Amino acid sequence: MTAGGRPAEPEVIWSRPQRAGRGPRPAHSRESIAAEAVRIADAEGIEAVSMRRVAAGIGAGTMSLYNYVPRKEELYELMVDAVSGEYEFTAPTGDWRADLLALARQTRALMHRHPWLPRLLTPVYGFSPNALRYLEHSLECLESLDAPDAEKLELVAAVNGTVATYVAGELALAERARALPWSEGEEQAVRTAWLGSRLATGRYPRLAAAVSGTGPVPGAGLDMDAVFDRSVTRLLGAWGT
């Protein structure tokens, strides 16, 4: 162990006891540390999360925080695990596609509550206590799928990747809209006129036919919940057929 409590060799934070068998009870818990980091990230973005900010938020010295969390990467791992505890698991219905779609909806909502989450989702953080609960429940939902267990894990990863990509697009659009010096309606009107002029040339007959039922601008006014469900359902439909 190096100065400040940082490990000299790789370790998994979950294998590191929060307190030794003897000695005083720690002044802070991983739960309180993670909660403060999540609070900062939710309010100001993941860039605002630092050991100094978190330490100040829980009333600790920056260097003393390293006794609980050796590196910033472990702090991120605590954060991902903390918000992963927000899932509400119910008994599988026996319809694995419906059950995975329900989980995907929860994941989407989770990412909207914590917009920084898609940026931290990596396989490295996929084996924390709450992540293991999620994976175990997902595999329980897939009991009726006739596929090797390894492929079931691939399916879970594919669904999560689809959700993360979809939400990243939603968040980017929302961020762009907030930065516009005009309203979304004003911009849509300008883009509608331009697109209409292009389609009227007859050079894009297939595109014109494709967007004819979607409204003046593709994507504008769409029921994004319904689009999300269709996207995930299409992915699930490719499995077990």
JSON list of C-alpha atoms in Angstrom, two decimals:
[
{"chain": "A", "resi": 1, "resn": "MET", "atom": "CA", "xyz": [0.00, 0.00, 0.00]},
{"chain": "A", "resi": 2, "resn": "THR", "atom": "CA", "xyz": [1.38, 3.38, -0.98]},
{"chain": "A", "resi": 3, "resn": "ALA", "atom": "CA", "xyz": [1.01, 6.68, 0.83]},
{"chain": "A", "resi": 4, "resn": "GLY", "atom": "CA", "xyz": [-2.56, 7.84, 1.22]},
{"chain": "A", "resi": 5, "resn": "GLY", "atom": "CA", "xyz": [-3.89, 4.29, 1.24]},
{"chain": "A", "resi": 6, "resn": "ARG", "atom": "CA", "xyz": [-3.54, 3.78, -2.51]},
{"chain": "A", "resi": 7, "resn": "PRO", "atom": "CA", "xyz": [-2.85, 0.17, -3.55]},
{"chain": "A", "resi": 8, "resn": "ALA", "atom": "CA", "xyz": [0.53, -0.66, -5.06]},
{"chain": "A", "resi": 9, "resn": "GLU", "atom": "CA", "xyz": [-1.03, -3.58, -6.97]},
{"chain": "A", "resi": 10, "resn": "PRO", "atom": "CA", "xyz": [-4.39, -4.09, -8.74]},
{"chain": "A", "resi": 11, "resn": "GLU", "atom": "CA", "xyz": [-7.30, -4.93, -6.48]},
{"chain": "A", "resi": 12, "resn": "VAL", "atom": "CA", "xyz": [-11.08, -5.15, -6.61]},
{"chain": "A", "resi": 13, "resn": "ILE", "atom": "CA", "xyz": [-12.60, -2.62, -4.28]},
{"chain": "A", "resi": 14, "resn": "TRP", "atom": "CA", "xyz": [-15.36, -5.05, -3.33]},
{"chain": "A", "resi": 15, "resn": "SER", "atom": "CA", "xyz": [-12.77, -7.44, -1.90]},
{"chain": "A", "resi": 16, "resn": "ARG", "atom": "CA", "xyz": [-11.41, -4.69, 0.30]},
{"chain": "A", "resi": 17, "resn": "PRO", "atom": "CA", "xyz": [-13.17, -4.59, 3.69]},
{"chain": "A", "resi": 18, "resn": "GLN", "atom": "CA", "xyz": [-14.78, -1.29, 4.60]},
{"chain": "A", "resi": 19, "resn": "ARG", "atom": "CA", "xyz": [-13.31, -1.61, 8.06]},
{"chain": "A", "resi": 20, "resn": "ALA", "atom": "CA", "xyz": [-10.72, -3.80, 9.72]},
{"chain": "A", "resi": 21, "resn": "GLY", "atom": "CA", "xyz": [-11.78, -6.43, 12.21]},
{"chain": "A", "resi": 22, "resn": "ARG", "atom": "CA", "xyz": [-10.49, -4.24, 15.00]},
{"chain": "A", "resi": 23, "resn": "GLY", "atom": "CA", "xyz": [-10.23, -0.54, 15.54]},
{"chain": "A", "resi": 24, "resn": "PRO", "atom": "CA", "xyz": [-12.74, 2.31, 15.46]},
{"chain": "A", "resi": 25, "resn": "ARG", "atom": "CA", "xyz": [-15.69, 2.34, 13.12]},
{"chain": "A", "resi": 26, "resn": "PRO", "atom": "CA", "xyz": [-14.90, 4.31, 9.94]},
{"chain": "A", "resi": 27, "resn": "ALA", "atom": "CA", "xyz": [-16.26, 7.84, 9.95]},
{"chain": "A", "resi": 28, "resn": "HIS", "atom": "CA", "xyz": [-17.73, 7.38, 6.47]},
{"chain": "A", "resi": 29, "resn": "SER", "atom": "CA", "xyz": [-19.23, 4.55, 4.44]},
{"chain": "A", "resi": 30, "resn": "ARG", "atom": "CA", "xyz": [-18.93, 3.62, 0.80]},
{"chain": "A", "resi": 31, "resn": "GLU", "atom": "CA", "xyz": [-22.65, 4.27, 0.52]},
{"chain": "A", "resi": 32, "resn": "SER", "atom": "CA", "xyz": [-22.32, 7.87, 1.73]},
{"chain": "A", "resi": 33, "resn": "ILE", "atom": "CA", "xyz": [-19.30, 8.48, -0.48]},
{"chain": "A", "resi": 34, "resn": "ALA", "atom": "CA", "xyz": [-21.09, 7.10, -3.55]},
{"chain": "A", "resi": 35, "resn": "ALA", "atom": "CA", "xyz": [-24.25, 9.06, -2.75]},
{"chain": "A", "resi": 36, "resn": "GLU", "atom": "CA", "xyz": [-22.32, 12.33, -2.63]},
{"chain": "A", "resi": 37, "resn": "ALA", "atom": "CA", "xyz": [-20.51, 11.57, -5.89]},
{"chain": "A", "resi": 38, "resn": "VAL", "atom": "CA", "xyz": [-23.81, 10.70, -7.57]},
{"chain": "A", "resi": 39, "resn": "ARG", "atom": "CA", "xyz": [-25.38, 13.91, -6.25]},
{"chain": "A", "resi": 40, "resn": "ILE", "atom": "CA", "xyz": [-22.57, 15.99, -7.76]},
{"chain": "A", "resi": 41, "resn": "ALA", "atom": "CA", "xyz": [-22.68, 14.16, -11.09]},
{"chain": "A", "resi": 42, "resn": "ASP", "atom": "CA", "xyz": [-26.47, 14.46, -11.36]},
{"chain": "A", "resi": 43, "resn": "ALA", "atom": "CA", "xyz": [-26.34, 18.19, -10.68]},
{"chain": "A", "resi": 44, "resn": "GLU", "atom": "CA", "xyz": [-23.19, 19.21, -12.55]},
{"chain": "A", "resi": 45, "resn": "GLY", "atom": "CA", "xyz": [-22.03, 16.35, -14.75]},
{"chain": "A", "resi": 46, "resn": "ILE", "atom": "CA", "xyz": [-19.39, 13.67, -14.31]},
{"chain": "A", "resi": 47, "resn": "GLU", "atom": "CA", "xyz": [-16.61, 16.21, -14.99]},
{"chain": "A", "resi": 48, "resn": "ALA", "atom": "CA", "xyz": [-17.45, 17.92, -11.69]},
{"chain": "A", "resi": 49, "resn": "VAL", "atom": "CA", "xyz": [-16.80, 14.76, -9.67]},
{"chain": "A", "resi": 50, "resn": "SER", "atom": "CA", "xyz": [-13.41, 14.87, -7.99]},
{"chain": "A", "resi": 51, "resn": "MET", "atom": "CA", "xyz": [-11.95, 13.39, -4.84]},
{"chain": "A", "resi": 52, "resn": "ARG", "atom": "CA", "xyz": [-11.71, 16.91, -3.42]},
{"chain": "A", "resi": 53, "resn": "ARG", "atom": "CA", "xyz": [-15.39, 17.73, -4.11]},
{"chain": "A", "resi": 54, "resn": "VAL", "atom": "CA", "xyz": [-16.63, 14.44, -2.72]},
{"chain": "A", "resi": 55, "resn": "ALA", "atom": "CA", "xyz": [-14.44, 14.74, 0.37]},
{"chain": "A", "resi": 56, "resn": "ALA", "atom": "CA", "xyz": [-15.72, 18.26, 1.04]},
{"chain": "A", "resi": 57, "resn": "GLY", "atom": "CA", "xyz": [-19.29, 17.11, 0.57]},
{"chain": "A", "resi": 58, "resn": "ILE", "atom": "CA", "xyz": [-19.07, 14.42, 3.24]},
{"chain": "A", "resi": 59, "resn": "GLY", "atom": "CA", "xyz": [-16.94, 16.51, 5.57]},
{"chain": "A", "resi": 60, "resn": "ALA", "atom": "CA", "xyz": [-13.67, 14.64, 5.10]},
{"chain": "A", "resi": 61, "resn": "GLY", "atom": "CA", "xyz": [-10.17, 15.61, 4.09]},
{"chain": "A", "resi": 62, "resn": "THR", "atom": "CA", "xyz": [-9.19, 14.82, 0.53]},
{"chain": "A", "resi": 63, "resn": "MET", "atom": "CA", "xyz": [-6.30, 12.60, 1.54]},
{"chain": "A", "resi": 64, "resn": "SER", "atom": "CA", "xyz": [-8.40, 10.74, 4.11]},
{"chain": "A", "resi": 65, "resn": "LEU", "atom": "CA", "xyz": [-10.88, 9.86, 1.37]},
{"chain": "A", "resi": 66, "resn": "TYR", "atom": "CA", "xyz": [-8.18, 7.76, -0.28]},
{"chain": "A", "resi": 67, "resn": "ASN", "atom": "CA", "xyz": [-8.32, 5.47, 2.76]},
{"chain": "A", "resi": 68, "resn": "TYR", "atom": "CA", "xyz": [-11.85, 4.55, 1.65]},
{"chain": "A", "resi": 69, "resn": "VAL", "atom": "CA", "xyz": [-11.50, 4.84, -2.13]},
{"chain": "A", "resi": 70, "resn": "PRO", "atom": "CA", "xyz": [-7.94, 4.34, -3.42]},
{"chain": "A", "resi": 71, "resn": "ARG", "atom": "CA", "xyz": [-8.47, 5.79, -6.90]},
{"chain": "A", "resi": 72, "resn": "LYS", "atom": "CA", "xyz": [-11.00, 7.88, -8.82]},
{"chain": "A", "resi": 73, "resn": "GLU", "atom": "CA", "xyz": [-11.80, 4.86, -10.97]},
{"chain": "A", "resi": 74, "resn": "GLU", "atom": "CA", "xyz": [-13.00, 3.03, -7.85]},
{"chain": "A", "resi": 75, "resn": "LEU", "atom": "CA", "xyz": [-15.14, 6.06, -7.04]},
{"chain": "A", "resi": 76, "resn": "TYR", "atom": "CA", "xyz": [-16.77, 5.70, -10.44]},
{"chain": "A", "resi": 77, "resn": "GLU", "atom": "CA", "xyz": [-17.33, 2.01, -9.73]},
{"chain": "A", "resi": 78, "resn": "LEU", "atom": "CA", "xyz": [-19.07, 2.87, -6.47]},
{"chain": "A", "resi": 79, "resn": "MET", "atom": "CA", "xyz": [-21.27, 5.34, -8.33]},
{"chain": "A", "resi": 80, "resn": "VAL", "atom": "CA", "xyz": [-22.31, 2.83, -11.00]},
{"chain": "A", "resi": 81, "resn": "ASP", "atom": "CA", "xyz": [-23.08, 0.24, -8.36]},
{"chain": "A", "resi": 82, "resn": "ALA", "atom": "CA", "xyz": [-25.08, 2.74, -6.29]},
{"chain": "A", "resi": 83, "resn": "VAL", "atom": "CA", "xyz": [-27.44, 3.71, -9.10]},
{"chain": "A", "resi": 84, "resn": "SER", "atom": "CA", "xyz": [-27.67, 0.07, -10.25]},
{"chain": "A", "resi": 85, "resn": "GLY", "atom": "CA", "xyz": [-29.39, -0.54, -6.93]},
{"chain": "A", "resi": 86, "resn": "GLU", "atom": "CA", "xyz": [-32.38, 1.45, -8.21]},
{"chain": "A", "resi": 87, "resn": "TYR", "atom": "CA", "xyz": [-33.64, -1.44, -10.34]},
{"chain": "A", "resi": 88, "resn": "GLU", "atom": "CA", "xyz": [-36.88, -2.99, -9.14]},
{"chain": "A", "resi": 89, "resn": "PHE", "atom": "CA", "xyz": [-36.89, -6.70, -9.91]},
{"chain": "A", "resi": 90, "resn": "THR", "atom": "CA", "xyz": [-40.13, -8.64, -10.15]},
{"chain": "A", "resi": 91, "resn": "ALA", "atom": "CA", "xyz": [-40.68, -12.33, -10.76]},
{"chain": "A", "resi": 92, "resn": "PRO", "atom": "CA", "xyz": [-40.22, -13.27, -14.44]},
{"chain": "A", "resi": 93, "resn": "THR", "atom": "CA", "xyz": [-43.46, -13.70, -16.35]},
{"chain": "A", "resi": 94, "resn": "GLY", "atom": "CA", "xyz": [-42.21, -16.54, -18.53]},
{"chain": "A", "resi": 95, "resn": "ASP", "atom": "CA", "xyz": [-42.18, -14.28, -21.60]},
{"chain": "A", "resi": 96, "resn": "TRP", "atom": "CA", "xyz": [-38.48, -13.50, -21.81]},
{"chain": "A", "resi": 97, "resn": "ARG", "atom": "CA", "xyz": [-38.86, -10.88, -24.51]},
{"chain": "A", "resi": 98, "resn": "ALA", "atom": "CA", "xyz": [-41.41, -8.96, -22.48]},
{"chain": "A", "resi": 99, "resn": "ASP", "atom": "CA", "xyz": [-39.28, -9.26, -19.36]},
{"chain": "A", "resi": 100, "resn": "LEU", "atom": "CA", "xyz": [-36.13, -7.97, -21.09]},
{"chain": "A", "resi": 101, "resn": "LEU", "atom": "CA", "xyz": [-38.09, -5.12, -22.65]},
{"chain": "A", "resi": 102, "resn": "ALA", "atom": "CA", "xyz": [-39.33, -4.17, -19.17]},
{"chain": "A", "resi": 103, "resn": "LEU", "atom": "CA", "xyz": [-35.73, -4.22, -17.91]},
{"chain": "A", "resi": 104, "resn": "ALA", "atom": "CA", "xyz": [-34.62, -2.12, -20.88]},
{"chain": "A", "resi": 105, "resn": "ARG", "atom": "CA", "xyz": [-37.26, 0.47, -20.03]},
{"chain": "A", "resi": 106, "resn": "GLN", "atom": "CA", "xyz": [-35.91, 0.63, -16.48]},
{"chain": "A", "resi": 107, "resn": "THR", "atom": "CA", "xyz": [-32.38, 1.04, -17.81]},
{"chain": "A", "resi": 108, "resn": "ARG", "atom": "CA", "xyz": [-33.48, 3.89, -20.06]},
{"chain": "A", "resi": 109, "resn": "ALA", "atom": "CA", "xyz": [-35.20, 5.65, -17.16]},
{"chain": "A", "resi": 110, "resn": "LEU", "atom": "CA", "xyz": [-32.12, 5.08, -14.98]},
{"chain": "A", "resi": 111, "resn": "MET", "atom": "CA", "xyz": [-29.88, 6.71, -17.58]},
{"chain": "A", "resi": 112, "resn": "HIS", "atom": "CA", "xyz": [-32.17, 9.70, -17.86]},
{"chain": "A", "resi": 113, "resn": "ARG", "atom": "CA", "xyz": [-32.10, 10.15, -14.09]},
{"chain": "A", "resi": 114, "resn": "HIS", "atom": "CA", "xyz": [-28.32, 9.89, -14.18]},
{"chain": "A", "resi": 115, "resn": "PRO", "atom": "CA", "xyz": [-27.21, 11.27, -17.59]},
{"chain": "A", "resi": 116, "resn": "TRP", "atom": "CA", "xyz": [-23.55, 10.55, -16.82]},
{"chain": "A", "resi": 117, "resn": "LEU", "atom": "CA", "xyz": [-24.16, 6.82, -16.51]},
{"chain": "A", "resi": 118, "resn": "PRO", "atom": "CA", "xyz": [-23.78, 5.82, -20.20]},
{"chain": "A", "resi": 119, "resn": "ARG", "atom": "CA", "xyz": [-20.26, 7.26, -20.19]},
{"chain": "A", "resi": 120, "resn": "LEU", "atom": "CA", "xyz": [-19.19, 5.04, -17.29]},
{"chain": "A", "resi": 121, "resn": "LEU", "atom": "CA", "xyz": [-20.73, 1.77, -18.41]},
{"chain": "A", "resi": 122, "resn": "THR", "atom": "CA", "xyz": [-17.90, -0.64, -19.17]},
{"chain": "A", "resi": 123, "resn": "PRO", "atom": "CA", "xyz": [-17.45, -4.38, -18.60]},
{"chain": "A", "resi": 124, "resn": "VAL", "atom": "CA", "xyz": [-14.98, -3.48, -15.84]},
{"chain": "A", "resi": 125, "resn": "TYR", "atom": "CA", "xyz": [-17.82, -2.07, -13.73]},
{"chain": "A", "resi": 126, "resn": "GLY", "atom": "CA", "xyz": [-20.18, -4.88, -14.66]},
{"chain": "A", "resi": 127, "resn": "PHE", "atom": "CA", "xyz": [-19.39, -7.13, -11.70]},
{"chain": "A", "resi": 128, "resn": "SER", "atom": "CA", "xyz": [-20.18, -4.96, -8.71]},
{"chain": "A", "resi": 129, "resn": "PRO", "atom": "CA", "xyz": [-22.71, -6.32, -6.18]},
{"chain": "A", "resi": 130, "resn": "ASN", "atom": "CA", "xyz": [-25.75, -4.61, -7.71]},
{"chain": "A", "resi": 131, "resn": "ALA", "atom": "CA", "xyz": [-24.57, -5.34, -11.25]},
{"chain": "A", "resi": 132, "resn": "LEU", "atom": "CA", "xyz": [-24.33, -9.03, -10.34]},
{"chain": "A", "resi": 133, "resn": "ARG", "atom": "CA", "xyz": [-27.90, -8.89, -9.04]},
{"chain": "A", "resi": 134, "resn": "TYR", "atom": "CA", "xyz": [-28.97, -7.35, -12.36]},
{"chain": "A", "resi": 135, "resn": "LEU", "atom": "CA", "xyz": [-27.19, -10.00, -14.42]},
{"chain": "A", "resi": 136, "resn": "GLU", "atom": "CA", "xyz": [-28.57, -12.84, -12.32]},
{"chain": "A", "resi": 137, "resn": "HIS", "atom": "CA", "xyz": [-32.10, -11.50, -12.69]},
{"chain": "A", "resi": 138, "resn": "SER", "atom": "CA", "xyz": [-31.62, -11.03, -16.44]},
{"chain": "A", "resi": 139, "resn": "LEU", "atom": "CA", "xyz": [-30.51, -14.64, -16.81]},
{"chain": "A", "resi": 140, "resn": "GLU", "atom": "CA", "xyz": [-33.47, -15.76, -14.72]},
{"chain": "A", "resi": 141, "resn": "CYS", "atom": "CA", "xyz": [-35.73, -13.93, -17.18]},
{"chain": "A", "resi": 142, "resn": "LEU", "atom": "CA", "xyz": [-34.01, -15.83, -20.01]},
{"chain": "A", "resi": 143, "resn": "GLU", "atom": "CA", "xyz": [-34.54, -19.30, -18.52]},
{"chain": "A", "resi": 144, "resn": "SER", "atom": "CA", "xyz": [-37.02, -20.20, -21.27]},
{"chain": "A", "resi": 145, "resn": "LEU", "atom": "CA", "xyz": [-34.74, -19.08, -24.10]},
{"chain": "A", "resi": 146, "resn": "ASP", "atom": "CA", "xyz": [-33.17, -22.10, -25.79]},
{"chain": "A", "resi": 147, "resn": "ALA", "atom": "CA", "xyz": [-29.63, -20.76, -26.12]},
{"chain": "A", "resi": 148, "resn": "PRO", "atom": "CA", "xyz": [-26.26, -21.35, -24.45]},
{"chain": "A", "resi": 149, "resn": "ASP", "atom": "CA", "xyz": [-25.72, -19.35, -21.27]},
{"chain": "A", "resi": 150, "resn": "ALA", "atom": "CA", "xyz": [-22.84, -17.43, -22.85]},
{"chain": "A", "resi": 151, "resn": "GLU", "atom": "CA", "xyz": [-25.13, -16.28, -25.66]},
{"chain": "A", "resi": 152, "resn": "LYS", "atom": "CA", "xyz": [-27.70, -15.15, -23.12]},
{"chain": "A", "resi": 153, "resn": "LEU", "atom": "CA", "xyz": [-25.05, -12.89, -21.60]},
{"chain": "A", "resi": 154, "resn": "GLU", "atom": "CA", "xyz": [-24.32, -11.59, -25.09]},
{"chain": "A", "resi": 155, "resn": "LEU", "atom": "CA", "xyz": [-28.00, -10.78, -25.50]},
{"chain": "A", "resi": 156, "resn": "VAL", "atom": "CA", "xyz": [-28.11, -8.87, -22.23]},
{"chain": "A", "resi": 157, "resn": "ALA", "atom": "CA", "xyz": [-25.03, -6.90, -23.32]},
{"chain": "A", "resi": 158, "resn": "ALA", "atom": "CA", "xyz": [-26.58, -6.21, -26.73]},
{"chain": "A", "resi": 159, "resn": "VAL", "atom": "CA", "xyz": [-29.76, -4.87, -25.15]},
{"chain": "A", "resi": 160, "resn": "ASN", "atom": "CA", "xyz": [-27.81, -2.64, -22.78]},
{"chain": "A", "resi": 161, "resn": "GLY", "atom": "CA", "xyz": [-25.69, -1.37, -25.66]},
{"chain": "A", "resi": 162, "resn": "THR", "atom": "CA", "xyz": [-28.82, -0.54, -27.64]},
{"chain": "A", "resi": 163, "resn": "VAL", "atom": "CA", "xyz": [-30.33, 1.29, -24.68]},
{"chain": "A", "resi": 164, "resn": "ALA", "atom": "CA", "xyz": [-27.13, 3.25, -24.00]},
{"chain": "A", "resi": 165, "resn": "THR", "atom": "CA", "xyz": [-26.86, 4.32, -27.65]},
{"chain": "A", "resi": 166, "resn": "TYR", "atom": "CA", "xyz": [-30.51, 5.33, -27.79]},
{"chain": "A", "resi": 167, "resn": "VAL", "atom": "CA", "xyz": [-30.34, 7.34, -24.58]},
{"chain": "A", "resi": 168, "resn": "ALA", "atom": "CA", "xyz": [-27.07, 8.99, -25.61]},
{"chain": "A", "resi": 169, "resn": "GLY", "atom": "CA", "xyz": [-28.88, 10.30, -28.68]},
{"chain": "A", "resi": 170, "resn": "GLU", "atom": "CA", "xyz": [-31.80, 11.53, -26.59]},
{"chain": "A", "resi": 171, "resn": "LEU", "atom": "CA", "xyz": [-29.49, 13.30, -24.16]},
{"chain": "A", "resi": 172, "resn": "ALA", "atom": "CA", "xyz": [-27.48, 14.90, -26.98]},
{"chain": "A", "resi": 173, "resn": "LEU", "atom": "CA", "xyz": [-30.65, 16.24, -28.61]},
{"chain": "A", "resi": 174, "resn": "ALA", "atom": "CA", "xyz": [-31.89, 17.63, -25.31]},
{"chain": "A", "resi": 175, "resn": "GLU", "atom": "CA", "xyz": [-28.55, 19.30, -24.63]},
{"chain": "A", "resi": 176, "resn": "ARG", "atom": "CA", "xyz": [-28.50, 20.83, -28.10]},
{"chain": "A", "resi": 177, "resn": "ALA", "atom": "CA", "xyz": [-32.05, 22.14, -27.70]},
{"chain": "A", "resi": 178, "resn": "ARG", "atom": "CA", "xyz": [-31.11, 23.85, -24.45]},
{"chain": "A", "resi": 179, "resn": "ALA", "atom": "CA", "xyz": [-28.23, 25.63, -26.19]},
{"chain": "A", "resi": 180, "resn": "LEU", "atom": "CA", "xyz": [-30.28, 26.96, -29.13]},
{"chain": "A", "resi": 181, "resn": "PRO", "atom": "CA", "xyz": [-30.77, 30.73, -29.31]},
{"chain": "A", "resi": 182, "resn": "TRP", "atom": "CA", "xyz": [-34.24, 30.07, -30.74]},
{"chain": "A", "resi": 183, "resn": "SER", "atom": "CA", "xyz": [-37.03, 27.63, -30.00]},
{"chain": "A", "resi": 184, "resn": "GLU", "atom": "CA", "xyz": [-37.12, 24.08, -31.30]},
{"chain": "A", "resi": 185, "resn": "GLY", "atom": "CA", "xyz": [-40.33, 24.95, -33.14]},
{"chain": "A", "resi": 186, "resn": "GLU", "atom": "CA", "xyz": [-38.62, 27.77, -35.01]},
{"chain": "A", "resi": 187, "resn": "GLU", "atom": "CA", "xyz": [-35.75, 25.54, -36.03]},
{"chain": "A", "resi": 188, "resn": "GLN", "atom": "CA", "xyz": [-38.09, 22.74, -37.11]},
{"chain": "A", "resi": 189, "resn": "ALA", "atom": "CA", "xyz": [-40.00, 25.18, -39.31]},
{"chain": "A", "resi": 190, "resn": "VAL", "atom": "CA", "xyz": [-36.81, 26.21, -41.12]},
{"chain": "A", "resi": 191, "resn": "ARG", "atom": "CA", "xyz": [-35.65, 22.61, -41.52]},
{"chain": "A", "resi": 192, "resn": "THR", "atom": "CA", "xyz": [-39.11, 21.53, -42.69]},
{"chain": "A", "resi": 193, "resn": "ALA", "atom": "CA", "xyz": [-39.05, 24.10, -45.44]},
{"chain": "A", "resi": 194, "resn": "TRP", "atom": "CA", "xyz": [-35.56, 23.12, -46.56]},
{"chain": "A", "resi": 195, "resn": "LEU", "atom": "CA", "xyz": [-36.31, 19.39, -46.53]},
{"chain": "A", "resi": 196, "resn": "GLY", "atom": "CA", "xyz": [-39.55, 19.95, -48.40]},
{"chain": "A", "resi": 197, "resn": "SER", "atom": "CA", "xyz": [-37.71, 21.85, -51.11]},
{"chain": "A", "resi": 198, "resn": "ARG", "atom": "CA", "xyz": [-35.25, 18.96, -51.53]},
{"chain": "A", "resi": 199, "resn": "LEU", "atom": "CA", "xyz": [-37.92, 16.27, -51.68]},
{"chain": "A", "resi": 200, "resn": "ALA", "atom": "CA", "xyz": [-39.94, 18.31, -54.16]},
{"chain": "A", "resi": 201, "resn": "THR", "atom": "CA", "xyz": [-37.14, 17.94, -56.71]},
{"chain": "A", "resi": 202, "resn": "GLY", "atom": "CA", "xyz": [-38.07, 14.29, -57.18]},
{"chain": "A", "resi": 203, "resn": "ARG", "atom": "CA", "xyz": [-34.48, 13.22, -56.69]},
{"chain": "A", "resi": 204, "resn": "TYR", "atom": "CA", "xyz": [-35.24, 11.30, -53.50]},
{"chain": "A", "resi": 205, "resn": "PRO", "atom": "CA", "xyz": [-38.44, 9.31, -54.17]},
{"chain": "A", "resi": 206, "resn": "ARG", "atom": "CA", "xyz": [-37.67, 6.56, -51.69]},
{"chain": "A", "resi": 207, "resn": "LEU", "atom": "CA", "xyz": [-36.83, 9.00, -48.93]},
{"chain": "A", "resi": 208, "resn": "ALA", "atom": "CA", "xyz": [-39.95, 11.02, -49.71]},
{"chain": "A", "resi": 209, "resn": "ALA", "atom": "CA", "xyz": [-42.06, 7.88, -49.39]},
{"chain": "A", "resi": 210, "resn": "ALA", "atom": "CA", "xyz": [-40.30, 6.85, -46.19]},
{"chain": "A", "resi": 211, "resn": "VAL", "atom": "CA", "xyz": [-40.87, 10.16, -44.41]},
{"chain": "A", "resi": 212, "resn": "SER", "atom": "CA", "xyz": [-44.34, 10.85, -45.76]},
{"chain": "A", "resi": 213, "resn": "GLY", "atom": "CA", "xyz": [-45.98, 9.41, -42.66]},
{"chain": "A", "resi": 214, "resn": "THR", "atom": "CA", "xyz": [-43.51, 10.67, -40.07]},
{"chain": "A", "resi": 215, "resn": "GLY", "atom": "CA", "xyz": [-44.37, 14.37, -40.10]},
{"chain": "A", "resi": 216, "resn": "PRO", "atom": "CA", "xyz": [-42.67, 17.32, -41.76]},
{"chain": "A", "resi": 217, "resn": "VAL", "atom": "CA", "xyz": [-39.25, 16.56, -40.29]},
{"chain": "A", "resi": 218, "resn": "PRO", "atom": "CA", "xyz": [-38.18, 12.92, -39.71]},
{"chain": "A", "resi": 219, "resn": "GLY", "atom": "CA", "xyz": [-38.14, 12.33, -35.98]},
{"chain": "A", "resi": 220, "resn": "ALA", "atom": "CA", "xyz": [-40.10, 15.46, -35.07]},
{"chain": "A", "resi": 221, "resn": "GLY", "atom": "CA", "xyz": [-43.19, 14.76, -33.03]},
{"chain": "A", "resi": 222, "resn": "LEU", "atom": "CA", "xyz": [-42.48, 11.05, -32.77]},
{"chain": "A", "resi": 223, "resn": "ASP", "atom": "CA", "xyz": [-43.53, 9.04, -29.73]},
{"chain": "A", "resi": 224, "resn": "MET", "atom": "CA", "xyz": [-40.02, 8.28, -28.54]},
{"chain": "A", "resi": 225, "resn": "ASP", "atom": "CA", "xyz": [-41.25, 5.73, -26.01]},
{"chain": "A", "resi": 226, "resn": "ALA", "atom": "CA", "xyz": [-42.86, 3.77, -28.82]},
{"chain": "A", "resi": 227, "resn": "VAL", "atom": "CA", "xyz": [-39.78, 4.09, -31.00]},
{"chain": "A", "resi": 228, "resn": "PHE", "atom": "CA", "xyz": [-37.64, 2.82, -28.14]},
{"chain": "A", "resi": 229, "resn": "ASP", "atom": "CA", "xyz": [-39.89, -0.19, -27.59]},
{"chain": "A", "resi": 230, "resn": "ARG", "atom": "CA", "xyz": [-39.79, -1.03, -31.29]},
{"chain": "A", "resi": 231, "resn": "SER", "atom": "CA", "xyz": [-36.00, -0.77, -31.40]},
{"chain": "A", "resi": 232, "resn": "VAL", "atom": "CA", "xyz": [-35.52, -3.15, -28.48]},
{"chain": "A", "resi": 233, "resn": "THR", "atom": "CA", "xyz": [-38.26, -5.50, -29.68]},
{"chain": "A", "resi": 234, "resn": "ARG", "atom": "CA", "xyz": [-36.61, -5.81, -33.09]},
{"chain": "A", "resi": 235, "resn": "LEU", "atom": "CA", "xyz": [-33.34, -6.76, -31.42]},
{"chain": "A", "resi": 236, "resn": "LEU", "atom": "CA", "xyz": [-35.04, -9.34, -29.21]},
{"chain": "A", "resi": 237, "resn": "GLY", "atom": "CA", "xyz": [-36.92, -10.73, -32.18]},
{"chain": "A", "resi": 238, "resn": "ALA", "atom": "CA", "xyz": [-33.65, -11.77, -33.78]},
{"chain": "A", "resi": 239, "resn": "TRP", "atom": "CA", "xyz": [-32.96, -14.21, -30.94]},
{"chain": "A", "resi": 240, "resn": "GLY", "atom": "CA", "xyz": [-34.53, -17.56, -30.30]},
{"chain": "A", "resi": 241, "resn": "THR", "atom": "CA", "xyz": [-36.19, -17.78, -33.72]}
]
